[in-house]
CSV table of C-alpha atoms in Angstrom, one decimal:
chain,number,residue,atom,x,y,z
M,382,MET,CA,80.2,238.0,-77.7
M,383,LEU,CA,83.2,235.8,-76.9
M,384,ALA,CA,84.2,233.3,-79.5
M,385,LEU,CA,82.9,229.9,-78.8
M,386,SER,CA,84.6,226.6,-79.3
M,387,ILE,CA,84.7,225.3,-82.8
M,388,ARG,CA,83.1,221.9,-82.8
M,389,PHE,CA,81.3,219.7,-85.3
M,390,PRO,CA,77.7,219.0,-84.6
M,391,LYS,CA,77.1,215.3,-83.6
M,392,PRO,CA,74.5,213.2,-85.3
M,393,THR,CA,71.7,212.0,-83.1
M,394,MET,CA,68.5,210.0,-83.3
M,395,ALA,CA,65.4,212.0,-84.0
M,396,ARG,CA,63.3,212.7,-81.0
M,397,LYS,CA,60.4,215.0,-80.2
M,398,ARG,CA,61.5,218.3,-78.5
M,399,LYS,CA,59.2,219.2,-75.6
M,400,THR,CA,61.1,222.4,-74.5
M,401,LEU,CA,60.5,225.7,-76.3
M,402,ILE,CA,64.0,226.7,-77.4
M,403,SER,CA,63.4,229.3,-80.1
M,404,SER,CA,63.7,233.0,-79.3
M,405,ARG,CA,60.5,234.9,-78.6
M,406,LYS,CA,61.4,237.6,-81.1
M,407,GLU,CA,64.4,239.1,-83.0
M,408,PRO,CA,65.6,242.5,-82.0
M,409,GLN,CA,64.6,245.2,-84.5
M,410,GLN,CA,66.2,248.3,-83.1
M,411,ALA,CA,69.8,249.1,-82.1
M,412,ARG,CA,68.9,249.3,-78.4
M,413,SER,CA,67.2,245.9,-78.5
M,414,THR,CA,70.2,244.4,-80.4
M,415,GLU,CA,72.5,245.8,-77.7
M,416,LEU,CA,70.3,244.3,-75.0
M,417,VAL,CA,70.4,240.8,-76.6
M,418,SER,CA,74.1,241.1,-77.1
M,419,SER,CA,74.6,241.9,-73.4
M,420,ILE,CA,72.4,239.0,-72.4
M,421,LEU,CA,74.4,236.6,-74.6
M,422,GLU,CA,77.7,237.9,-73.3
M,423,ALA,CA,76.5,237.4,-69.8
M,424,ALA,CA,75.3,234.0,-70.6
M,425,VAL,CA,78.7,232.9,-71.8
M,426,GLN,CA,80.3,234.2,-68.6
M,427,VAL,CA,77.7,232.5,-66.4
M,428,LEU,CA,77.9,229.2,-68.4
M,429,ALA,CA,81.7,229.2,-68.1
M,430,LYS,CA,81.7,229.9,-64.4
M,431,GLU,CA,78.6,227.9,-63.2
M,432,GLY,CA,78.2,225.2,-65.8
M,433,ALA,CA,75.0,224.0,-67.4
M,434,HIS,CA,73.4,222.6,-64.2
M,435,ARG,CA,73.7,225.9,-62.4
M,436,PHE,CA,72.9,228.0,-65.4
M,437,THR,CA,69.7,230.0,-64.8
M,438,THR,CA,67.9,233.0,-66.4
M,439,ALA,CA,68.1,234.8,-63.1
M,440,ARG,CA,71.9,234.5,-63.0
M,441,VAL,CA,72.2,235.6,-66.6
M,442,ALA,CA,69.9,238.6,-66.0
M,443,GLU,CA,71.9,239.7,-63.0
M,444,LYS,CA,75.2,239.4,-64.8
M,445,ALA,CA,73.8,241.4,-67.7
M,446,GLY,CA,72.4,244.1,-65.5
M,447,VAL,CA,68.9,243.7,-66.8
M,448,SER,CA,65.6,242.5,-65.3
M,449,VAL,CA,64.4,238.9,-65.8
M,450,GLY,CA,61.3,240.4,-67.5
M,451,SER,CA,63.5,242.1,-70.1
M,452,LEU,CA,65.4,238.9,-70.7
M,453,TYR,CA,62.1,237.0,-71.2
M,454,GLN,CA,61.1,239.4,-73.9
M,455,TYR,CA,63.7,237.6,-76.1
M,456,PHE,CA,64.3,234.2,-74.4
M,457,PRO,CA,61.5,232.3,-72.9
M,458,ASN,CA,63.7,230.1,-70.7
M,459,LYS,CA,67.3,229.0,-70.2
M,460,ALA,CA,67.1,226.4,-72.9
M,461,ALA,CA,66.4,229.1,-75.4
M,462,ILE,CA,69.6,231.0,-74.3
M,463,LEU,CA,71.7,227.9,-74.5
M,464,PHE,CA,70.3,227.0,-77.9
M,465,ARG,CA,71.1,230.5,-79.2
M,466,LEU,CA,74.7,230.2,-78.0
M,467,GLN,CA,75.0,226.8,-79.6
M,468,SER,CA,73.3,228.0,-82.8
M,469,ASP,CA,75.8,230.9,-83.0
M,470,GLU,CA,78.6,228.4,-82.6
M,471,TRP,CA,77.3,226.1,-85.4
M,472,ARG,CA,77.2,229.1,-87.7
M,473,GLN,CA,80.7,230.1,-86.7
M,474,THR,CA,81.9,226.5,-87.3
M,475,THR,CA,80.4,226.4,-90.7
M,476,ALA,CA,81.8,229.8,-91.6
M,477,LEU,CA,85.3,228.7,-90.4
M,478,LEU,CA,85.2,225.5,-92.4
M,479,ARG,CA,84.2,227.4,-95.6
M,480,THR,CA,86.7,230.2,-95.2
M,481,ILE,CA,89.6,227.9,-94.6
M,482,LEU,CA,88.9,224.7,-96.6
M,483,GLU,CA,87.3,226.4,-99.7
M,484,ASP,CA,90.2,228.8,-100.3
M,485,THR,CA,91.6,227.0,-103.3
M,486,ARG,CA,94.4,229.6,-103.7
M,487,ILE,CA,96.2,227.7,-100.9
M,488,PRO,CA,97.4,224.0,-101.2
M,489,PRO,CA,94.9,221.6,-99.6
M,490,LEU,CA,97.2,220.3,-96.8
M,491,ARG,CA,98.2,223.8,-95.8
M,492,ARG,CA,94.5,224.6,-95.5
M,493,LEU,CA,94.0,221.5,-93.3
M,494,ARG,CA,96.9,222.6,-91.1
M,495,THR,CA,95.3,226.0,-90.7
M,496,LEU,CA,92.0,224.4,-89.7
M,497,VAL,CA,93.7,222.2,-87.1
M,498,HIS,CA,95.5,225.2,-85.5
M,499,ALA,CA,92.3,227.2,-85.4
M,500,PHE,CA,90.3,224.3,-84.0
M,501,ILE,CA,92.8,223.4,-81.2
M,502,ARG,CA,93.2,227.1,-80.2
M,503,SER,CA,89.5,227.6,-80.0
M,504,GLU,CA,89.0,224.4,-78.0
M,505,CYS,CA,91.5,225.5,-75.4
M,506,ASP,CA,90.3,229.1,-75.3
M,507,GLU,CA,86.7,228.1,-74.6
M,508,ALA,CA,87.0,224.8,-72.8
M,509,ALA,CA,84.7,225.7,-70.0
M,510,VAL,CA,81.9,226.8,-72.3
M,511,ARG,CA,82.3,223.8,-74.6
M,512,ILE,CA,82.0,221.4,-71.7
M,513,ALA,CA,78.9,223.2,-70.4
M,514,LEU,CA,77.2,223.3,-73.8
M,515,ASP,CA,77.9,219.5,-74.1
M,516,ASP,CA,76.1,219.0,-70.8
M,517,ALA,CA,73.2,221.0,-72.1
M,518,ALA,CA,73.1,219.3,-75.5
M,519,PRO,CA,70.0,217.2,-74.9
M,520,LEU,CA,68.0,220.4,-74.8
M,521,TYR,CA,68.6,221.2,-78.5
M,522,ARG,CA,70.7,218.6,-80.2
M,523,ASP,CA,67.8,217.4,-82.4
M,524,ALA,CA,66.8,220.9,-83.5
M,525,PRO,CA,66.6,221.5,-87.3
M,526,GLU,CA,69.5,224.0,-86.9
M,527,ALA,CA,71.7,221.2,-85.7
M,528,ARG,CA,70.9,219.0,-88.8
M,529,GLU,CA,71.4,222.0,-91.1
M,530,ALA,CA,74.8,222.9,-89.6
M,531,LYS,CA,75.9,219.3,-89.8
M,532,SER,CA,74.8,219.0,-93.4
M,533,SER,CA,76.5,222.2,-94.4
M,534,SER,CA,79.8,221.2,-92.7
M,535,ALA,CA,79.6,217.8,-94.3
M,536,GLU,CA,79.2,219.4,-97.8
M,537,THR,CA,82.3,221.6,-97.3
M,538,LEU,CA,84.3,218.7,-96.1
M,539,ASP,CA,83.1,216.5,-98.9
M,540,ARG,CA,84.3,219.1,-101.5
M,541,PHE,CA,87.7,219.3,-99.8
M,542,MET,CA,88.0,215.5,-99.8
M,543,ARG,CA,87.2,215.4,-103.5
M,544,GLU,CA,90.0,217.9,-104.1
M,545,VAL,CA,92.5,216.0,-102.0
M,546,LEU,CA,91.5,212.5,-103.1
M,547,PRO,CA,90.1,212.9,-106.6
M,548,LYS,CA,90.7,209.3,-107.5
M,549,ALA,CA,89.3,207.7,-104.4
M,550,SER,CA,85.8,206.3,-104.3
M,551,LYS,CA,82.9,208.3,-102.7
M,552,ALA,CA,82.8,205.8,-99.8
M,553,LYS,CA,86.5,206.1,-99.2
M,554,ARG,CA,86.4,209.9,-99.2
M,555,LYS,CA,83.4,209.9,-96.8
M,556,LEU,CA,85.1,207.5,-94.4
M,557,SER,CA,88.3,209.6,-94.5
M,558,GLY,CA,86.4,212.8,-93.8
M,559,GLN,CA,84.6,211.2,-90.9
M,560,LEU,CA,87.9,210.0,-89.4
M,561,ILE,CA,89.4,213.4,-89.7
M,562,THR,CA,86.5,215.2,-88.0
M,563,THR,CA,86.3,212.5,-85.3
M,564,THR,CA,90.0,212.7,-84.6
M,565,LEU,CA,89.9,216.5,-84.4
M,566,SER,CA,86.9,216.5,-82.0
M,567,ALA,CA,88.3,213.8,-79.8
M,568,ALA,CA,91.9,215.1,-79.7
M,569,GLY,CA,90.7,218.7,-79.1
M,570,LYS,CA,88.4,217.7,-76.3
M,571,GLN,CA,91.0,215.7,-74.5
M,572,PHE,CA,93.8,218.2,-75.0
M,573,SER,CA,91.8,221.2,-73.8
M,574,GLU,CA,90.7,219.6,-70.6
M,575,THR,CA,94.0,220.8,-69.1
M,576,PRO,CA,95.1,224.5,-69.2
M,577,ARG,CA,97.7,224.9,-72.0
M,578,THR,CA,100.3,227.5,-72.9
M,579,ALA,CA,100.5,229.0,-76.4
M,580,ALA,CA,103.6,227.0,-77.1
M,581,GLU,CA,101.9,223.7,-76.1
M,582,ILE,CA,98.9,224.5,-78.3
M,583,LYS,CA,101.1,225.2,-81.3
M,584,ALA,CA,103.2,222.1,-80.8
M,585,TYR,CA,100.2,219.9,-80.4
M,586,ALA,CA,98.4,221.4,-83.4
M,587,ASN,CA,101.5,220.9,-85.5
M,588,ALA,CA,101.8,217.3,-84.5
M,589,LEU,CA,98.1,216.6,-85.1
M,590,ALA,CA,98.3,218.4,-88.5
M,591,ASP,CA,101.4,216.3,-89.4
M,592,MET,CA,99.5,213.1,-88.5
M,593,LEU,CA,96.4,214.0,-90.6
M,594,SER,CA,98.5,215.1,-93.5
M,595,ALA,CA,100.5,211.9,-93.5
M,596,TYR,CA,97.2,210.0,-93.5
M,597,LEU,CA,95.9,211.8,-96.5
M,598,ASN,CA,99.2,211.5,-98.4
M,599,ALA,CA,99.2,207.7,-97.7
M,600,LEU,CA,95.6,207.5,-99.1
M,601,LYS,CA,96.7,209.4,-102.3
M,602,LYS,CA,99.4,206.8,-102.9
M,603,ALA,CA,97.2,203.8,-102.2
């Protein structure tokens, strides 16, 4: 499956979900696993090309080369497929944060720079999918998986902020972490709306990392 955009789950007000978004069953055999992988790969391609509003199970099945009936064995509707794509992305986001920010062998600000570069590259690589998933967000944004992903990401960031700003108050670290994630998300979204070259991505990521590093250095001296 193609790598999805790296984004931070957004907090939302709790609301009752009326659409079934969980998978019908998990694949148990290698053949079933391959079928689900093919469906998800096709879903990414259809989503990127057609967008959320034209995304249908029929289009996904056709792209995957399987019958709609076979698709329905694992996904009851299009919301379930979109939710699976988004859930996979949340897991990837959490794993990325942990891998980069919790590697204490590397100085904190170097870790932050690595995260910024990975984030911006991913946003640009998968801009079409990101936009489509944002459009479909109302279908699954209040799911328990969203809250779990947000909580896990917040814990990783909190540990990082305690390391960077050990003398700062809890409230100050929390605010600083929120500003960093908000800046990353907003900057990445805006920058990736236009096709970019590798050189442009590198230059932008360096500038953004410089800005965030300067912000944290200023907080350490305050």
